[in-house]
PDB file of C-alpha atoms and ligand atoms in Angstrom:
ATOM      1  CA  MET W 154      12.489  10.863 -13.879  1.00 58.00           C
ATOM      2  CA  SER W 155      11.319  12.104 -10.862  1.00 86.00           C
ATOM      3  CA  ARG W 156       8.417  10.090  -8.769  1.00 97.00           C
ATOM      4  CA  THR W 157       6.068  12.039  -7.093  1.00 98.00           C
ATOM      5  CA  PRO W 158       6.753   9.860  -3.271  1.00 98.00           C
ATOM      6  CA  PHE W 159       3.328   8.081  -2.049  1.00 98.00           C
ATOM      7  CA  VAL W 160       2.902   8.035   1.677  1.00 98.00           C
ATOM      8  CA  ALA W 161      -0.099   5.401   2.572  1.00 98.00           C
ATOM      9  CA  GLY W 162      -1.604   5.138   6.174  1.00 98.00           C
ATOM     10  CA  ASN W 163      -3.130   1.868   6.849  1.00 98.00           C
ATOM     11  CA  TRP W 164      -5.054   1.660   9.606  1.00 98.00           C
ATOM     12  CA  LYS W 165      -5.921  -1.977   9.000  1.00 98.00           C
ATOM     13  CA  MET W 166      -9.179  -2.981  12.197  1.00 98.00           C
ATOM     14  CA  HIS W 167      -8.636   0.934  14.350  1.00 98.00           C
ATOM     15  CA  LYS W 168     -11.187   2.712  14.664  1.00 98.00           C
ATOM     16  CA  THR W 169     -14.893   3.463  14.564  1.00 98.00           C
ATOM     17  CA  ILE W 170     -16.421   6.497  12.561  1.00 98.00           C
ATOM     18  CA  ALA W 171     -16.021   8.939  15.413  1.00 98.00           C
ATOM     19  CA  GLU W 172     -12.142   7.710  16.030  1.00 98.00           C
ATOM     20  CA  ALA W 173     -11.690   8.109  12.104  1.00 98.00           C
ATOM     21  CA  GLU W 174     -13.232  11.855  11.618  1.00 98.00           C
ATOM     22  CA  GLU W 175     -11.357  12.827  14.779  1.00 98.00           C
ATOM     23  CA  PHE W 176      -7.849  11.524  13.174  1.00 98.00           C
ATOM     24  CA  ILE W 177      -8.712  13.360   9.663  1.00 98.00           C
ATOM     25  CA  THR W 178      -9.662  16.840  12.191  1.00 98.00           C
ATOM     26  CA  GLY W 179      -6.199  16.343  13.244  1.00 98.00           C
ATOM     27  CA  LEU W 180      -4.481  15.594  10.243  1.00 98.00           C
ATOM     28  CA  LEU W 181      -5.862  18.259   7.996  1.00 98.00           C
ATOM     29  CA  PRO W 182      -4.531  20.867   9.172  1.00 98.00           C
ATOM     30  CA  LEU W 183      -1.059  19.150   9.162  1.00 97.00           C
ATOM     31  CA  ALA W 184      -0.605  17.279   5.901  1.00 96.00           C
ATOM     32  CA  GLY W 185      -4.127  18.366   4.120  1.00 90.00           C
ATOM     33  CA  ALA W 186      -2.740  20.645   1.779  1.00 92.00           C
ATOM     34  CA  ILE W 187       0.342  19.038   0.910  1.00 95.00           C
ATOM     35  CA  ASP W 188       0.861  18.602  -2.429  1.00 93.00           C
ATOM     36  CA  ASP W 189       4.325  17.694  -3.522  1.00 97.00           C
ATOM     37  CA  VAL W 190       3.437  13.575  -1.762  1.00 98.00           C
ATOM     38  CA  GLN W 191       0.891  11.762  -2.823  1.00 98.00           C
ATOM     39  CA  ILE W 192      -1.254  11.167   0.886  1.00 98.00           C
ATOM     40  CA  GLY W 193      -3.667   8.215   1.372  1.00 98.00           C
ATOM     41  CA  VAL W 194      -5.270   6.784   4.507  1.00 98.00           C
ATOM     42  CA  CYS W 195      -6.330   2.944   3.984  1.00 98.00           C
ATOM     43  CA  VAL W 196      -9.960   3.039   6.295  1.00 98.00           C
ATOM     44  CA  PRO W 197     -11.850  -0.063   7.202  1.00 98.00           C
ATOM     45  CA  PHE W 198     -15.014  -0.246   5.434  1.00 98.00           C
ATOM     46  CA  THR W 199     -17.729   1.376   7.989  1.00 98.00           C
ATOM     47  CA  ALA W 200     -16.021   4.840   7.737  1.00 98.00           C
ATOM     48  CA  ILE W 201     -14.948   5.293   4.154  1.00 98.00           C
ATOM     49  CA  GLN W 202     -18.369   7.206   3.644  1.00 98.00           C
ATOM     50  CA  ALA W 203     -17.555   9.518   6.834  1.00 98.00           C
ATOM     51  CA  VAL W 204     -13.789   9.784   5.482  1.00 98.00           C
ATOM     52  CA  VAL W 205     -14.383  10.316   2.029  1.00 98.00           C
ATOM     53  CA  ASP W 206     -16.827  13.375   3.416  1.00 98.00           C
ATOM     54  CA  SER W 207     -13.988  14.711   5.499  1.00 98.00           C
ATOM     55  CA  THR W 208     -11.378  14.796   3.336  1.00 98.00           C
ATOM     56  CA  ARG W 209     -13.042  15.803   0.616  1.00 97.00           C
ATOM     57  CA  GLY W 210     -11.201  19.478  -1.005  1.00 96.00           C
ATOM     58  CA  SER W 211      -8.308  17.986   0.833  1.00 97.00           C
ATOM     59  CA  SER W 212      -5.140  16.495  -0.780  1.00 95.00           C
ATOM     60  CA  ILE W 213      -5.738  12.983   1.467  1.00 98.00           C
ATOM     61  CA  GLU W 214      -7.307  10.144  -0.677  1.00 98.00           C
ATOM     62  CA  VAL W 215      -9.016   7.546   0.740  1.00 98.00           C
ATOM     63  CA  TYR W 216      -8.634   3.573   0.447  1.00 99.00           C
ATOM     64  CA  ALA W 217      -9.802   0.442   1.504  1.00 98.00           C
ATOM     65  CA  GLN W 218      -8.327  -2.507   2.882  1.00 98.00           C
ATOM     66  CA  ASN W 219      -9.485  -5.228   0.672  1.00 98.00           C
ATOM     67  CA  VAL W 220     -12.226  -5.739  -2.352  1.00 98.00           C
ATOM     68  CA  HIS W 221     -13.726  -9.119  -4.420  1.00 98.00           C
ATOM     69  CA  ALA W 222     -12.504  -9.170  -7.930  1.00 98.00           C
ATOM     70  CA  ALA W 223     -16.116 -10.528  -8.516  1.00 98.00           C
ATOM     71  CA  GLU W 224     -18.452  -7.898 -10.215  1.00 97.00           C
ATOM     72  CA  LYS W 225     -20.671  -9.577  -8.060  1.00 98.00           C
ATOM     73  CA  GLY W 226     -22.233 -12.561  -7.067  1.00 98.00           C
ATOM     74  CA  ALA W 227     -23.110 -15.342  -3.979  1.00 98.00           C
ATOM     75  CA  TYR W 228     -19.936 -13.460  -1.754  1.00 98.00           C
ATOM     76  CA  THR W 229     -21.228 -13.476   1.821  1.00 98.00           C
ATOM     77  CA  GLY W 230     -19.175 -10.810   3.713  1.00 97.00           C
ATOM     78  CA  GLU W 231     -17.672  -9.357   0.697  1.00 98.00           C
ATOM     79  CA  ILE W 232     -18.086  -6.104  -0.842  1.00 98.00           C
ATOM     80  CA  SER W 233     -17.014  -5.007  -4.471  1.00 98.00           C
ATOM     81  CA  ILE W 234     -15.602  -3.059  -6.601  1.00 98.00           C
ATOM     82  CA  ALA W 235     -17.933  -0.968  -7.880  1.00 98.00           C
ATOM     83  CA  MET W 236     -19.557  -0.599  -4.716  1.00 98.00           C
ATOM     84  CA  LEU W 237     -16.207   1.194  -3.230  1.00 98.00           C
ATOM     85  CA  ASP W 238     -16.016   3.025  -6.382  1.00 98.00           C
ATOM     86  CA  GLU W 239     -19.476   4.334  -5.732  1.00 98.00           C
ATOM     87  CA  LEU W 240     -17.908   5.917  -2.243  1.00 98.00           C
ATOM     88  CA  GLU W 241     -15.258   7.282  -4.260  1.00 98.00           C
ATOM     89  CA  VAL W 242     -12.672   5.823  -2.690  1.00 98.00           C
ATOM     90  CA  HIS W 243      -9.247   6.162  -4.841  1.00 98.00           C
ATOM     91  CA  GLY W 244      -8.105   2.874  -4.700  1.00 98.00           C
ATOM     92  CA  VAL W 245      -7.788  -0.502  -2.190  1.00 98.00           C
ATOM     93  CA  VAL W 246      -4.145  -2.275  -0.952  1.00 98.00           C
ATOM     94  CA  VAL W 247      -4.889  -5.844  -1.724  1.00 98.00           C
ATOM     95  CA  GLY W 248      -2.423  -8.588  -0.846  1.00 98.00           C
ATOM     96  CA  HIS W 249      -1.419  -7.518   2.647  1.00 98.00           C
ATOM     97  CA  SER W 250       0.482 -10.254   4.549  1.00 98.00           C
ATOM     98  CA  GLU W 251      -1.697 -10.340   7.185  1.00 98.00           C
ATOM     99  CA  ARG W 252      -5.038 -10.948   4.558  1.00 98.00           C
ATOM    100  CA  ARG W 253      -2.243 -13.217   2.900  1.00 98.00           C
ATOM    101  CA  GLN W 254      -1.784 -14.964   6.457  1.00 97.00           C
ATOM    102  CA  LEU W 255      -4.400 -14.939   8.181  1.00 97.00           C
ATOM    103  CA  PHE W 256      -7.390 -15.093   5.329  1.00 97.00           C
ATOM    104  CA  ASN W 257      -5.231 -17.082   2.924  1.00 97.00           C
ATOM    105  CA  GLU W 258      -5.448 -14.433   0.093  1.00 98.00           C
ATOM    106  CA  THR W 259      -3.577 -16.113  -2.575  1.00 98.00           C
ATOM    107  CA  ASP W 260      -1.529 -15.284  -5.371  1.00 98.00           C
ATOM    108  CA  ALA W 261      -4.264 -16.405  -7.903  1.00 98.00           C
ATOM    109  CA  ASP W 262      -6.909 -13.986  -6.248  1.00 98.00           C
ATOM    110  CA  LEU W 263      -4.955 -11.210  -7.083  1.00 98.00           C
ATOM    111  CA  ARG W 264      -3.806 -11.563 -10.410  1.00 98.00           C
ATOM    112  CA  ALA W 265      -7.712 -11.142 -10.997  1.00 98.00           C
ATOM    113  CA  LYS W 266      -8.053  -8.171  -7.727  1.00 98.00           C
ATOM    114  CA  VAL W 267      -5.448  -6.048  -9.713  1.00 98.00           C
ATOM    115  CA  PRO W 268      -6.303  -5.783 -13.307  1.00 98.00           C
ATOM    116  CA  ALA W 269     -10.501  -5.086 -12.239  1.00 98.00           C
ATOM    117  CA  LEU W 270      -9.120  -2.392  -9.527  1.00 98.00           C
ATOM    118  CA  LEU W 271      -7.099  -0.965 -12.613  1.00 98.00           C
ATOM    119  CA  ALA W 272     -10.158  -1.306 -15.133  1.00 98.00           C
ATOM    120  CA  ALA W 273     -12.326   0.273 -12.617  1.00 98.00           C
ATOM    121  CA  GLY W 274      -9.774   3.495 -12.663  1.00 98.00           C
ATOM    122  CA  LEU W 275      -8.874   2.510  -8.847  1.00 98.00           C
ATOM    123  CA  THR W 276      -5.437   2.713  -7.680  1.00 98.00           C
ATOM    124  CA  PRO W 277      -3.982  -0.683  -6.554  1.00 98.00           C
ATOM    125  CA  ILE W 278      -1.929  -0.625  -3.795  1.00 98.00           C
ATOM    126  CA  PHE W 279      -0.073  -4.121  -3.782  1.00 98.00           C
ATOM    127  CA  CYS W 280       1.304  -6.105  -1.268  1.00 98.00           C
ATOM    128  CA  VAL W 281       4.268  -7.940  -1.447  1.00 98.00           C
ATOM    129  CA  GLY W 282       7.356  -9.373   0.825  1.00 98.00           C
ATOM    130  CA  GLU W 283       9.130 -12.366   2.055  1.00 98.00           C
ATOM    131  CA  THR W 284       8.716 -14.130   5.764  1.00 97.00           C
ATOM    132  CA  ASP W 285      11.481 -14.231   8.504  1.00 96.00           C
ATOM    133  CA  ALA W 286      11.859 -17.827   7.205  1.00 97.00           C
ATOM    134  CA  GLN W 287      12.173 -17.323   3.201  1.00 97.00           C
ATOM    135  CA  ARG W 288      15.170 -14.379   4.844  1.00 97.00           C
ATOM    136  CA  GLU W 289      16.666 -17.204   6.899  1.00 96.00           C
ATOM    137  CA  GLY W 290      15.849 -20.103   3.502  1.00 98.00           C
ATOM    138  CA  ASP W 291      17.626 -16.895   1.370  1.00 97.00           C
ATOM    139  CA  GLU W 292      14.351 -17.460  -0.954  1.00 98.00           C
ATOM    140  CA  THR W 293      13.363 -13.739  -0.171  1.00 98.00           C
ATOM    141  CA  GLU W 294      14.195 -12.874  -4.583  1.00 98.00           C
ATOM    142  CA  ALA W 295      12.141 -16.041  -5.386  1.00 98.00           C
ATOM    143  CA  VAL W 296       9.347 -15.110  -3.527  1.00 98.00           C
ATOM    144  CA  LEU W 297       8.965 -11.209  -4.293  1.00 98.00           C
ATOM    145  CA  ARG W 298       9.338 -12.926  -8.501  1.00 98.00           C
ATOM    146  CA  THR W 299       6.518 -14.812  -7.931  1.00 98.00           C
ATOM    147  CA  GLN W 300       4.391 -12.357  -6.403  1.00 98.00           C
ATOM    148  CA  VAL W 301       4.742  -9.543  -8.146  1.00 98.00           C
ATOM    149  CA  THR W 302       4.925 -12.041 -11.726  1.00 98.00           C
ATOM    150  CA  GLU W 303       1.703 -13.247 -10.494  1.00 98.00           C
ATOM    151  CA  GLY W 304       0.149 -10.232  -9.627  1.00 98.00           C
ATOM    152  CA  LEU W 305       0.376  -8.770 -12.165  1.00 98.00           C
ATOM    153  CA  ALA W 306       0.618 -11.193 -14.411  1.00 98.00           C
ATOM    154  CA  ASP W 307      -3.248 -10.015 -16.021  1.00 98.00           C
ATOM    155  CA  VAL W 308      -1.804  -5.951 -16.423  1.00 98.00           C
ATOM    156  CA  ALA W 309      -1.070  -4.541 -19.425  1.00 98.00           C
ATOM    157  CA  ASP W 310       2.272  -3.328 -19.697  1.00 98.00           C
ATOM    158  CA  GLU W 311       0.981   0.318 -20.210  1.00 97.00           C
ATOM    159  CA  ASP W 312      -0.879  -0.406 -17.081  1.00 98.00           C
ATOM    160  CA  LEU W 313       1.498  -1.363 -14.413  1.00 98.00           C
ATOM    161  CA  ALA W 314       2.776   1.757 -13.359  1.00 98.00           C
ATOM    162  CA  LYS W 315      -0.569   3.319 -12.322  1.00 98.00           C
ATOM    163  CA  VAL W 316      -0.123   0.291 -10.036  1.00 98.00           C
ATOM    164  CA  THR W 317       2.076   1.290  -6.231  1.00 98.00           C
ATOM    165  CA  ILE W 318       4.117  -1.312  -5.349  1.00 98.00           C
ATOM    166  CA  ALA W 319       4.194  -1.849  -1.281  1.00 98.00           C
ATOM    167  CA  TYR W 320       7.078  -3.999  -0.075  1.00 98.00           C
ATOM    168  CA  GLU W 321       6.316  -5.019   2.830  1.00 98.00           C
ATOM    169  CA  PRO W 322       8.707  -7.622   4.780  1.00 98.00           C
ATOM    170  CA  VAL W 323       6.511  -9.566   6.895  1.00 97.00           C
ATOM    171  CA  TRP W 324       9.386  -9.787   9.703  1.00 96.00           C
ATOM    172  CA  ALA W 325       9.021  -5.699  10.087  1.00 96.00           C
ATOM    173  CA  ILE W 326       5.641  -5.658   9.898  1.00 95.00           C
ATOM    174  CA  GLY W 327       4.579  -4.703  13.310  1.00 92.00           C
ATOM    175  CA  THR W 328       7.434  -6.055  14.996  1.00 93.00           C
ATOM    176  CA  GLY W 329       9.534  -2.681  15.257  1.00 90.00           C
ATOM    177  CA  LYS W 330      11.853  -4.990  13.995  1.00 93.00           C
ATOM    178  CA  VAL W 331      12.606  -2.292  10.577  1.00 94.00           C
ATOM    179  CA  ALA W 332      14.562  -3.606   7.779  1.00 94.00           C
ATOM    180  CA  SER W 333      17.822  -2.090   6.814  1.00 97.00           C
ATOM    181  CA  PRO W 334      17.772   0.895   4.714  1.00 97.00           C
ATOM    182  CA  GLN W 335      20.163  -2.235   2.580  1.00 98.00           C
ATOM    183  CA  GLN W 336      17.833  -4.740   2.528  1.00 98.00           C
ATOM    184  CA  ALA W 337      14.868  -2.014   1.856  1.00 98.00           C
ATOM    185  CA  GLN W 338      16.519  -0.897  -1.267  1.00 98.00           C
ATOM    186  CA  ASP W 339      17.718  -4.241  -2.672  1.00 98.00           C
ATOM    187  CA  ALA W 340      14.583  -5.078  -2.371  1.00 98.00           C
ATOM    188  CA  CYS W 341      12.387  -2.530  -3.810  1.00 98.00           C
ATOM    189  CA  ALA W 342      15.136  -2.879  -6.811  1.00 98.00           C
ATOM    190  CA  PHE W 343      14.532  -6.149  -7.383  1.00 98.00           C
ATOM    191  CA  ILE W 344      11.189  -5.490  -7.617  1.00 98.00           C
ATOM    192  CA  ARG W 345      11.667  -2.139 -10.240  1.00 98.00           C
ATOM    193  CA  SER W 346      13.773  -5.247 -12.057  1.00 98.00           C
ATOM    194  CA  LEU W 347      10.813  -7.525 -12.176  1.00 98.00           C
ATOM    195  CA  VAL W 348       8.812  -4.598 -13.685  1.00 98.00           C
ATOM    196  CA  ALA W 349      11.432  -3.660 -16.159  1.00 98.00           C
ATOM    197  CA  ASP W 350      11.810  -7.369 -17.676  1.00 98.00           C
ATOM    198  CA  ARG W 351       7.771  -6.462 -19.149  1.00 98.00           C
ATOM    199  CA  SER W 352       8.460  -2.273 -19.751  1.00 98.00           C
ATOM    200  CA  ALA W 353      11.427  -0.272 -18.510  1.00 98.00           C
ATOM    201  CA  ALA W 354       9.151   2.999 -18.776  1.00 98.00           C
ATOM    202  CA  ALA W 355       6.855   1.545 -16.491  1.00 98.00           C
ATOM    203  CA  ALA W 356       9.854   0.521 -14.243  1.00 98.00           C
ATOM    204  CA  GLU W 357      11.246   4.230 -13.828  1.00 98.00           C
ATOM    205  CA  ALA W 358       7.856   5.596 -13.675  1.00 98.00           C
ATOM    206  CA  VAL W 359       5.859   2.856 -11.045  1.00 98.00           C
ATOM    207  CA  ARG W 360       6.058   3.840  -7.065  1.00 98.00           C
ATOM    208  CA  ILE W 361       7.673   1.346  -4.660  1.00 98.00           C
ATOM    209  CA  GLN W 362       6.521   1.728  -0.770  1.00 98.00           C
ATOM    210  CA  TYR W 363       8.509   0.236   1.665  1.00 98.00           C
ATOM    211  CA  GLY W 364       6.247  -1.087   4.585  1.00 98.00           C
ATOM    212  CA  GLY W 365       6.977  -2.879   8.368  1.00 97.00           C
ATOM    213  CA  SER W 366       7.892  -0.199  11.441  1.00 96.00           C
ATOM    214  CA  VAL W 367       7.953   2.965   9.895  1.00 98.00           C
ATOM    215  CA  LYS W 368       8.137   5.359  12.424  1.00 97.00           C
ATOM    216  CA  PRO W 369       8.674   9.361  12.276  1.00 97.00           C
ATOM    217  CA  ASP W 370      12.110   8.450  13.450  1.00 97.00           C
ATOM    218  CA  ASN W 371      13.677   6.206  10.647  1.00 97.00           C
ATOM    219  CA  ALA W 372      11.643   7.174   7.657  1.00 98.00           C
ATOM    220  CA  GLN W 373      13.443  10.014   6.605  1.00 97.00           C
ATOM    221  CA  GLU W 374      16.915   7.220   5.923  1.00 97.00           C
ATOM    222  CA  LEU W 375      14.335   4.940   4.221  1.00 98.00           C
ATOM    223  CA  LEU W 376      12.151   7.672   2.254  1.00 98.00           C
ATOM    224  CA  ALA W 377      15.637   9.070   0.564  1.00 97.00           C
ATOM    225  CA  LEU W 378      16.475   5.444  -0.702  1.00 97.00           C
ATOM    226  CA  PRO W 379      16.651   6.036  -4.185  1.00 97.00           C
ATOM    227  CA  ASP W 380      14.202   2.782  -5.056  1.00 98.00           C
ATOM    228  CA  VAL W 381      11.834   4.189  -2.344  1.00 98.00           C
ATOM    229  CA  ASP W 382       8.944   6.319  -3.104  1.00 98.00           C
ATOM    230  CA  GLY W 383       6.924   6.234  -0.452  1.00 98.00           C
ATOM    231  CA  ALA W 384       5.304   3.885   2.635  1.00 98.00           C
ATOM    232  CA  LEU W 385       2.909   2.255   3.926  1.00 98.00           C
ATOM    233  CA  VAL W 386       2.471   2.468   7.753  1.00 98.00           C
ATOM    234  CA  GLY W 387       0.315   0.312   9.886  1.00 98.00           C
ATOM    235  CA  GLY W 388       0.875   1.193  13.479  1.00 97.00           C
ATOM    236  CA  ALA W 389       2.429   5.219  13.053  1.00 98.00           C
ATOM    237  CA  ALA W 390      -0.126   5.882  10.907  1.00 98.00           C
ATOM    238  CA  LEU W 391      -2.790   5.475  13.993  1.00 98.00           C
ATOM    239  CA  GLU W 392      -2.079   9.181  15.193  1.00 98.00           C
ATOM    240  CA  PRO W 393      -2.594  12.251  13.178  1.00 98.00           C
ATOM    241  CA  GLN W 394       1.340  13.670  14.339  1.00 98.00           C
ATOM    242  CA  ASN W 395       3.019  10.649  13.640  1.00 98.00           C
ATOM    243  CA  PHE W 396       1.722  10.282  10.456  1.00 98.00           C
ATOM    244  CA  ALA W 397       2.078  14.020   9.018  1.00 98.00           C
ATOM    245  CA  ALA W 398       5.680  13.933  10.903  1.00 98.00           C
ATOM    246  CA  ILE W 399       6.438  10.415   8.051  1.00 98.00           C
ATOM    247  CA  VAL W 400       4.519  12.469   5.637  1.00 98.00           C
ATOM    248  CA  GLN W 401       7.265  15.421   6.184  1.00 97.00           C
ATOM    249  CA  ALA W 402       9.904  12.846   5.624  1.00 97.00           C
ATOM    250  CA  ALA W 403       9.213  12.543   2.096  1.00 97.00           C
ATOM    251  CA  ARG W 404       8.857  15.639   1.230  1.00 94.00           C
ATOM    252  CA  ALA W 405      12.921  15.917   1.799  1.00 73.00           C
TER     253      ALA W 405
HETATM  254  P1  PGA I1388       3.052  -1.741  10.549  1.00 81.40           P
HETATM  255  O1  PGA I1388       2.183  -1.760   9.828  1.00 81.40           O
HETATM  256  O2  PGA I1388       4.136   0.025  10.483  1.00 81.40           O
HETATM  257  O3  PGA I1388       2.740  -0.996  12.008  1.00 81.40           O
HETATM  258  O4  PGA I1388       4.766  -2.308  10.770  1.00 81.40           O
HETATM  259  C1  PGA I1388       2.904  -1.720   8.327  1.00 81.40           C
HETATM  260  C2  PGA I1388       1.630  -2.474   7.186  1.00 81.40           C
HETATM  261  O5  PGA I1388       0.905  -4.047   7.671  1.00 81.40           O
HETATM  262  O6  PGA I1388       1.401  -1.764   6.501  1.00 81.40           O
END
C-alpha cells in the first residue's frame, strides 16, 4: 500500500497572529495547491482562528499543539477538544517531548487524549521518542514500546490507522543532530511492528513521521526511507521557503 506523505510544521511558542498570517501569505503560493502531500501547521492557540481563516480552501491543514482530554471542568488554563473542534482544526499534536519533559505529560494522559481526539473526528499527531541517555543505555525499543502501547491502548484496532505517529528522538530535537537514516528507519519500522501486533492492516496504513532537526538539505534522504511517511518539523518550519522545500522533498 502506498501511504500519502504527511509533513507538519510545529511552530511551538512562536508567532503572534500577525506573524502567523505573514507566514501563511508566504506559504500559500509555494504549497497551497499541493495535493500529493498532506501538509499541516501546528499553531499556538492564539493564532488558530486566524490561520484557519487564512488557509481556508487551500491544502494546508491546521493543528493545535496540546489539548486536555476531559470534556470540560475545573482545569484552569487548559483547552478542551470541543473548543478546538469549534475552531475547525484538523487535529492536535499530543505527547511532544517538550510537553512530556517540561510539563509532565504522561503516557496515562496520552492514553486518554488520543482516543478522545479520534472520537471527535480529529487527527492526533502522537509523538514518541527516546532520550539520549535511553539510546545510550540501549533502551530505545523498550521506551518506544511503552509509549506506543500505552498511548494507543484505548484506541480500537480499526481506528489505529487514523493516528499519525511522530517518531522524534529527543536528542535530535532542536539540536541540529539528526538521526542517521538507519536509526530513523529502524525506529519507525519498530513502531510499525508494534502497530502490527494489534492490526496488520493498520500497520500498513498508519503514517509514521520522523522529527528532529529535519531541514531542506536532509529531508529527501529521510523521507525516502521505507517506513518514514513524513516529517514533523520544528525550526525549519518557521519560515515558508524552508518548510515548502521540505514538503517538496516529500513528493519525490
Ligand atoms: P526541530 O523540532 O525540527 O527544531 O528539531 C522538531 C520538533 O520538535 O517537532
